[in-house]
């Protein structure tokens, strides 16, 4: 007869990092200082790319030159159109024996300026926006906002704009109705309380002096922008300006065990993946880290994972050592990182507790994502789950496994399928997030660190 104690050992149970790996907590605190700096320096995919490039150059990475011979231990990187990072460390094994690929995305939900954004109404100046990614629109009014981006002038010169980050910078905002007059708005469904056309950013309120002129506030706005940046209204047509929350990453809680910030999705996986890539020395398998763009809108376009840019890079790495690309893909493995929903007790209704993933219980594994009967997922094989969980156990990584929430409530996809479609074994992992896609998302530092340990173990795996 088995005792109850023996039987209990048969259970699968989520356990906190605090209970199972208490020694990792101080390391997690330290690791997350670097992560918070990464967040504060990168609120757009372009900024994250520029900051990552600096980290790579500081670590001795050399710009990748197609056709140039590479030797084991070499570290190279390349940038795709200022919005994606590709970094690799050449392994001692031939690429035909496979590569270890870590992918995360660095675009985040936000509001983009429209091609003709500036307008004036009843004496107030605004910028019109078009939301990017899955945004709950009611979350964006009445918070301080910053403008980040690039504009090309008529002569082709580029100007970078960043307003709202320095302590003495002005910030911007979207207004909302006062409760005293809110009866009609309150009666609407939550999804309609603030519409896409309501997401107008307040940018100025003082007219130019000429009382006879029309659109005096708009003229004032264009005048100030012209003075500061040498741009005209026409130049907004060739701009990419993103409206993002102006706040910095902050510790959450008396215990400082969590981080609240804009853009955890998916910089919270991008930073650990990049740090693991930077840290690996002389790996057995060639390691490749890709920080990609456009995940939030379906991965289309030249900087999305549905484009060939990542696979072209892999082809070029193969060519550099005369390795067969098809063999390399077949033997290759990929951790497709993206955030997952953390179980939220306030909204427990949305989750199935046994298959939920919890903040503070380690990095989450998702065998599959998708919606409506696993549509749109690559569904990693049991063999791949077995490989990864064994690797994590060997390396004392605290992990949990689950699904996004209750079935048929919604769902979501990741880039995993675009990699798997190239004949590369791929599995989803990621850090659980509270308030995902909101202007202030929350993660557990312990989980961020466990994500790092996962990427590190995968980079260093020699078997
Ligand atoms: Mn994501
Ligand atoms: Mn997302």
XYZ file of C-alpha atoms and ligand atoms in Angstrom:
465
model
C 0.000 0.000 0.000
C 1.215 3.461 -0.846
C 1.024 6.053 1.901
C -0.755 9.353 1.361
C 2.635 11.044 1.387
C 3.796 8.786 -1.425
C 0.605 9.350 -3.370
C 0.945 13.121 -3.014
C 4.251 12.911 -4.862
C 2.297 11.823 -7.942
C 0.538 15.185 -8.222
C 1.391 17.973 -10.651
C 1.144 21.219 -8.776
C 2.180 24.791 -9.423
C 4.665 25.944 -6.862
C 6.067 29.409 -6.321
C 9.657 30.291 -7.050
C 9.746 31.618 -3.468
C 9.109 28.085 -2.159
C 11.088 26.005 -4.638
C 14.051 28.242 -5.444
C 14.300 30.888 -2.693
C 17.971 31.459 -3.505
C 16.977 32.727 -6.964
C 14.998 35.675 -5.557
C 17.945 37.987 -4.906
C 19.452 37.122 -8.291
C 16.058 37.966 -9.820
C 16.059 41.375 -8.119
C 19.490 42.132 -9.539
C 18.664 40.841 -13.026
C 15.534 42.989 -13.161
C 17.465 46.224 -12.575
C 18.907 45.704 -16.055
C 15.475 44.820 -17.353
C 13.901 48.026 -16.016
C 16.630 50.084 -17.714
C 15.926 48.154 -20.948
C 12.226 49.087 -20.658
C 12.916 52.742 -19.928
C 15.338 53.027 -22.861
C 13.062 51.227 -25.282
C 9.412 52.184 -25.614
C 9.270 51.531 -29.363
C 10.651 48.689 -31.478
C 13.205 51.114 -32.967
C 14.408 52.197 -29.521
C 14.635 48.611 -28.258
C 16.632 47.726 -31.375
C 19.057 50.625 -30.871
C 19.527 49.811 -27.170
C 20.009 46.094 -27.924
C 22.607 46.926 -30.570
C 24.560 48.883 -27.959
C 24.462 45.913 -25.569
C 25.652 43.588 -28.357
C 28.505 45.877 -29.395
C 29.576 46.289 -25.743
C 29.674 42.486 -25.498
C 32.001 42.238 -28.510
C 29.526 41.228 -31.233
C 30.659 42.061 -34.777
C 28.322 43.129 -37.568
C 27.427 40.073 -39.652
C 28.791 40.140 -43.206
C 27.159 37.638 -45.541
C 29.731 35.340 -47.162
C 32.395 35.934 -44.536
C 33.794 32.794 -42.885
C 32.745 32.260 -39.272
C 34.447 30.073 -36.643
C 33.171 28.426 -33.469
C 32.748 31.003 -30.713
C 32.312 33.963 -33.080
C 29.573 36.398 -32.107
C 27.792 38.336 -34.862
C 24.640 40.399 -35.175
C 22.606 42.218 -37.774
C 19.677 44.635 -37.649
C 16.639 44.384 -39.906
C 15.389 47.832 -40.962
C 16.041 49.383 -37.534
C 13.214 47.305 -36.023
C 14.497 43.759 -35.508
C 17.616 42.320 -33.902
C 19.349 39.104 -35.014
C 22.338 37.888 -32.982
C 24.213 34.607 -33.152
C 27.063 32.734 -31.494
C 28.631 30.091 -33.695
C 28.652 26.602 -32.173
C 31.312 23.912 -32.219
C 28.912 21.518 -33.994
C 28.021 21.980 -37.642
C 24.768 23.819 -38.276
C 23.601 20.610 -39.976
C 23.258 19.173 -36.446
C 20.797 21.957 -35.657
C 20.682 25.407 -34.093
C 19.047 26.767 -30.948
C 16.815 29.710 -31.766
C 15.303 32.084 -29.162
C 12.650 34.478 -30.472
C 10.677 37.238 -28.767
C 8.941 40.359 -30.086
C 9.682 43.991 -29.277
C 6.620 45.792 -30.659
C 3.924 46.538 -28.071
C 0.289 47.689 -28.256
C 0.084 51.489 -28.527
C -1.471 54.377 -30.424
C 0.168 55.429 -33.700
C -0.288 58.888 -35.211
C -2.346 58.916 -38.396
C -0.852 60.318 -41.632
C -2.645 63.668 -41.114
C -2.841 63.836 -37.327
C -3.009 67.496 -36.267
C -6.415 69.138 -35.807
C -8.060 71.805 -33.736
C -11.517 71.789 -32.195
C -13.122 74.466 -30.046
C -9.785 75.996 -29.185
C -7.919 72.770 -28.300
C -5.202 71.170 -30.421
C -5.122 67.372 -30.907
C -3.316 64.514 -32.628
C -5.452 61.828 -34.249
C -4.334 58.252 -33.585
C -4.887 54.778 -34.964
C -4.466 52.064 -32.342
C -1.868 49.340 -32.951
C -2.524 45.821 -31.671
C -5.152 44.634 -29.225
C -5.923 47.711 -27.171
C -8.737 48.078 -24.629
C -9.537 51.632 -25.605
C -11.028 52.750 -22.289
C -7.618 52.218 -20.620
C -5.869 54.986 -22.551
C -7.589 58.257 -21.485
C -6.474 60.230 -18.400
C -2.910 58.923 -18.203
C 0.268 60.876 -19.076
C 1.431 60.005 -22.593
C 4.699 60.529 -24.470
C 5.480 60.815 -28.194
C 8.265 58.660 -29.655
C 9.244 58.202 -33.263
C 10.856 59.316 -36.460
C 9.910 61.813 -39.162
C 11.455 62.213 -42.602
C 11.704 65.778 -43.921
C 11.192 66.711 -47.575
C 14.953 66.503 -48.197
C 15.043 62.891 -46.933
C 16.761 63.718 -43.657
C 15.501 61.906 -40.577
C 14.611 63.496 -37.253
C 13.960 61.538 -34.062
C 11.270 62.731 -31.685
C 10.946 61.846 -28.002
C 8.797 64.123 -25.851
C 7.467 63.260 -22.418
C 10.233 61.133 -20.898
C 12.433 63.706 -19.156
C 11.219 65.056 -15.806
C 10.850 68.575 -17.196
C 9.273 67.514 -20.514
C 5.609 68.251 -21.125
C 3.386 65.177 -21.471
C 0.160 64.610 -23.409
C -3.137 62.918 -22.654
C -6.521 61.771 -23.895
C -9.469 63.236 -22.005
C -12.559 61.457 -20.670
C -15.997 62.622 -19.604
C -16.648 63.684 -15.988
C -18.900 61.324 -13.969
C -21.419 64.151 -13.508
C -22.205 63.987 -17.232
C -21.388 60.336 -17.764
C -24.847 58.742 -17.633
C -25.106 58.047 -21.370
C -21.507 56.838 -21.669
C -21.903 54.647 -18.559
C -24.805 52.809 -20.183
C -22.654 51.702 -23.129
C -20.825 48.357 -23.188
C -17.221 48.677 -21.976
C -15.917 48.181 -25.529
C -17.827 51.241 -26.741
C -17.297 53.648 -23.833
C -14.283 55.096 -25.654
C -14.220 54.621 -29.427
C -11.198 54.563 -31.743
C -12.138 58.031 -32.999
C -12.172 59.297 -29.375
C -8.477 58.478 -28.911
C -7.317 62.005 -29.704
C -4.212 63.233 -27.930
C -4.324 66.734 -26.418
C -1.233 68.554 -27.671
C -1.805 72.310 -27.183
C -4.331 74.947 -26.148
C -2.754 78.354 -26.806
C -3.615 80.146 -30.089
C -1.209 82.266 -32.139
C -1.531 86.025 -31.521
C -3.222 86.914 -34.841
C -6.911 87.117 -33.883
C -8.063 87.136 -37.498
C -6.394 83.865 -38.405
C -8.297 80.568 -38.515
C -7.120 77.386 -36.757
C -4.918 79.430 -34.477
C -4.027 76.549 -32.135
C -3.210 74.192 -35.002
C -0.972 76.870 -36.548
C 0.717 77.304 -33.183
C 1.358 73.528 -32.945
C 2.822 73.385 -36.462
C 4.958 76.446 -35.723
C 6.412 74.909 -32.562
C 7.122 71.578 -34.286
C 8.747 73.384 -37.197
C 10.963 75.384 -34.872
C 12.022 72.367 -32.817
C 12.352 69.733 -35.552
C 12.240 71.511 -38.899
C 9.136 69.557 -39.947
C 5.869 70.506 -41.650
C 2.389 68.984 -41.590
C 3.256 67.226 -44.856
C 6.171 65.454 -43.118
C 3.769 63.555 -40.822
C 2.839 61.543 -43.918
C 6.351 60.010 -43.828
C 6.573 59.558 -40.070
C 6.216 56.758 -37.549
C 5.249 58.362 -34.277
C 3.969 56.228 -31.439
C 1.953 57.473 -28.479
C 3.027 55.484 -25.408
C 2.563 55.809 -21.637
C 5.001 58.356 -20.190
C 5.643 56.473 -16.954
C 8.819 54.578 -16.154
C 9.082 50.964 -15.003
C 8.475 50.760 -11.248
C 8.690 48.100 -8.556
C 5.283 46.937 -7.385
C 4.513 45.990 -3.801
C 6.149 46.456 -0.415
C 8.276 43.406 -1.174
C 9.284 44.847 -4.583
C 8.645 41.386 -6.031
C 6.903 42.639 -9.181
C 7.415 45.261 -11.890
C 4.734 47.525 -13.326
C 5.558 48.999 -16.731
C 4.475 49.690 -20.259
C 5.604 47.130 -22.831
C 6.294 43.933 -20.849
C 4.586 42.276 -23.863
C 7.020 41.190 -25.060
C 10.153 42.959 -23.888
C 9.925 40.818 -20.741
C 10.967 37.848 -22.885
C 13.136 39.831 -25.297
C 15.528 41.078 -22.609
C 16.162 37.663 -20.979
C 16.579 36.068 -24.433
C 19.102 38.723 -25.443
C 20.992 38.454 -22.129
C 21.239 34.661 -22.506
C 22.529 35.060 -26.074
C 25.084 37.641 -24.968
C 26.216 35.451 -22.071
C 26.799 32.213 -23.953
C 30.432 31.363 -24.774
C 31.505 28.599 -27.165
C 28.160 26.791 -27.330
C 27.862 23.334 -28.872
C 24.940 24.371 -31.075
C 24.923 27.709 -32.865
C 22.610 29.994 -30.891
C 20.469 32.594 -32.621
C 18.412 35.260 -30.862
C 15.772 37.139 -32.858
C 13.858 40.137 -31.502
C 11.110 40.709 -34.009
C 8.537 43.372 -34.874
C 4.845 43.340 -35.884
C 3.763 40.425 -33.686
C 0.890 42.455 -32.294
C -0.635 42.924 -35.748
C -0.148 39.383 -37.040
C 3.562 39.300 -37.984
C 2.978 40.535 -41.544
C 5.388 42.806 -43.385
C 9.159 42.949 -43.858
C 9.874 43.210 -40.135
C 7.336 40.558 -39.065
C 8.105 36.876 -38.585
C 5.991 35.978 -41.623
C 8.665 37.642 -43.750
C 11.771 35.647 -44.675
C 14.247 37.895 -42.848
C 14.935 35.451 -39.995
C 15.175 32.461 -42.329
C 17.377 34.363 -44.761
C 19.739 35.030 -41.857
C 19.769 31.312 -40.986
C 20.425 30.490 -44.641
C 23.335 32.909 -44.690
C 24.776 31.408 -41.482
C 24.566 27.973 -43.122
C 26.204 29.266 -46.298
C 29.092 30.683 -44.241
C 30.071 27.159 -43.186
C 28.833 25.268 -46.222
C 26.060 23.601 -44.202
C 22.834 22.321 -45.767
C 20.006 24.666 -44.740
C 17.247 22.055 -44.896
C 19.195 19.693 -42.630
C 19.849 22.579 -40.247
C 16.134 23.446 -39.977
C 15.076 19.822 -39.491
C 17.550 19.453 -36.616
C 16.987 22.952 -35.239
C 14.928 23.884 -32.206
C 13.160 27.110 -31.266
C 11.830 28.633 -28.079
C 9.152 31.015 -29.273
C 8.793 33.405 -26.368
C 5.765 35.559 -25.712
C 3.913 36.637 -22.611
C 1.016 34.638 -21.254
C -1.958 35.662 -19.149
C -1.300 35.440 -15.430
C -4.243 34.098 -13.416
C -6.004 37.150 -11.977
C -8.049 36.416 -8.819
C -10.173 39.522 -9.438
C -11.240 38.059 -12.787
C -11.012 34.388 -11.807
C -14.049 33.717 -13.986
C -11.937 34.065 -17.127
C -9.549 31.275 -16.137
C -9.553 27.525 -15.638
C -7.495 27.340 -12.432
C -5.849 23.935 -13.023
C -4.584 25.066 -16.436
C -3.864 28.648 -15.451
C -0.379 30.120 -15.241
C 0.413 32.179 -12.166
C 2.646 35.177 -11.495
C 5.500 34.057 -9.264
C 5.332 30.369 -10.241
C 8.085 30.489 -12.831
C 8.248 30.663 -16.604
C 5.156 29.334 -18.383
C 5.191 26.693 -21.120
C 2.349 26.585 -23.646
C 2.176 23.441 -25.731
C -0.250 25.238 -28.018
C -2.023 28.596 -28.308
C -4.743 29.579 -30.779
C -8.520 29.729 -30.451
C -11.689 27.767 -31.313
C -10.322 24.232 -31.204
C -6.603 25.106 -31.330
C -6.904 26.945 -34.652
C -3.831 28.894 -35.668
C -1.361 27.074 -33.474
C 1.728 25.011 -34.224
C 1.073 22.677 -31.245
C 4.494 21.530 -30.074
C 5.000 17.768 -29.984
C 5.092 15.851 -26.705
C 8.713 15.083 -27.663
C 9.487 18.814 -27.703
C 7.728 19.408 -24.354
C 9.676 16.478 -22.939
C 12.986 17.874 -24.230
C 12.305 21.311 -22.752
C 10.958 20.235 -19.354
C 13.897 17.838 -18.884
C 16.316 20.618 -19.762
C 14.598 22.981 -17.318
C 14.546 20.407 -14.512
C 18.256 19.689 -15.012
C 18.964 23.406 -14.703
C 16.731 24.127 -11.685
C 14.362 26.297 -13.716
C 10.969 26.713 -12.051
C 8.295 26.202 -14.713
C 4.552 25.818 -15.028
C 2.369 24.831 -17.944
C -1.087 25.969 -18.962
C -3.442 27.652 -21.357
C -4.456 31.266 -21.887
C -7.820 31.091 -20.073
C -11.187 29.424 -20.278
C -11.915 27.807 -23.639
C -13.777 29.889 -26.226
C -13.462 33.166 -24.286
C -11.071 34.435 -26.928
C -7.522 33.217 -27.276
C -4.508 34.396 -29.174
C -1.592 33.296 -31.294
C 2.150 33.802 -31.276
C 4.954 33.658 -33.835
C 5.571 29.962 -33.033
C 3.658 28.727 -36.080
C 5.671 30.860 -38.502
C 8.857 29.190 -37.266
C 7.347 25.712 -37.091
C 6.056 26.146 -40.652
C 9.721 26.272 -41.732
C 10.268 22.696 -40.453
C 11.813 23.833 -37.152
C 10.604 22.223 -33.879
C 9.131 25.082 -31.867
C 7.516 25.523 -28.466
C 5.926 28.524 -26.742
C 7.234 29.783 -23.437
C 6.851 33.107 -21.687
C 6.399 35.210 -18.601
C 2.847 35.469 -17.175
C 1.503 39.043 -17.142
C -1.303 40.739 -15.206
C -3.263 43.439 -17.092
C -1.709 42.296 -20.386
C -1.873 44.875 -23.221
C -2.742 47.661 -20.764
C -0.617 50.808 -20.373
C 0.711 49.382 -17.077
C 1.333 45.656 -17.224
C 2.595 43.692 -14.214
C 5.053 40.775 -14.019
C 6.832 38.891 -11.244
C 10.607 39.400 -11.116
C 11.065 35.727 -10.222
C 9.375 34.724 -13.497
C 11.526 37.131 -15.529
C 14.604 35.505 -14.031
C 13.284 31.998 -14.702
C 12.747 33.012 -18.345
C 16.404 34.060 -18.442
C 17.527 30.748 -16.917
C 15.468 28.905 -19.561
C 17.060 30.750 -22.495
C 20.476 30.326 -20.869
C 20.034 26.569 -20.422
C 18.831 26.286 -24.026
C 21.833 28.267 -25.334
C 24.266 26.156 -23.303
C 22.636 22.775 -23.973
C 25.188 20.476 -25.616
C 23.160 17.256 -25.954
Mn 3.124 39.255 -27.242
Mn 0.479 40.914 -27.237
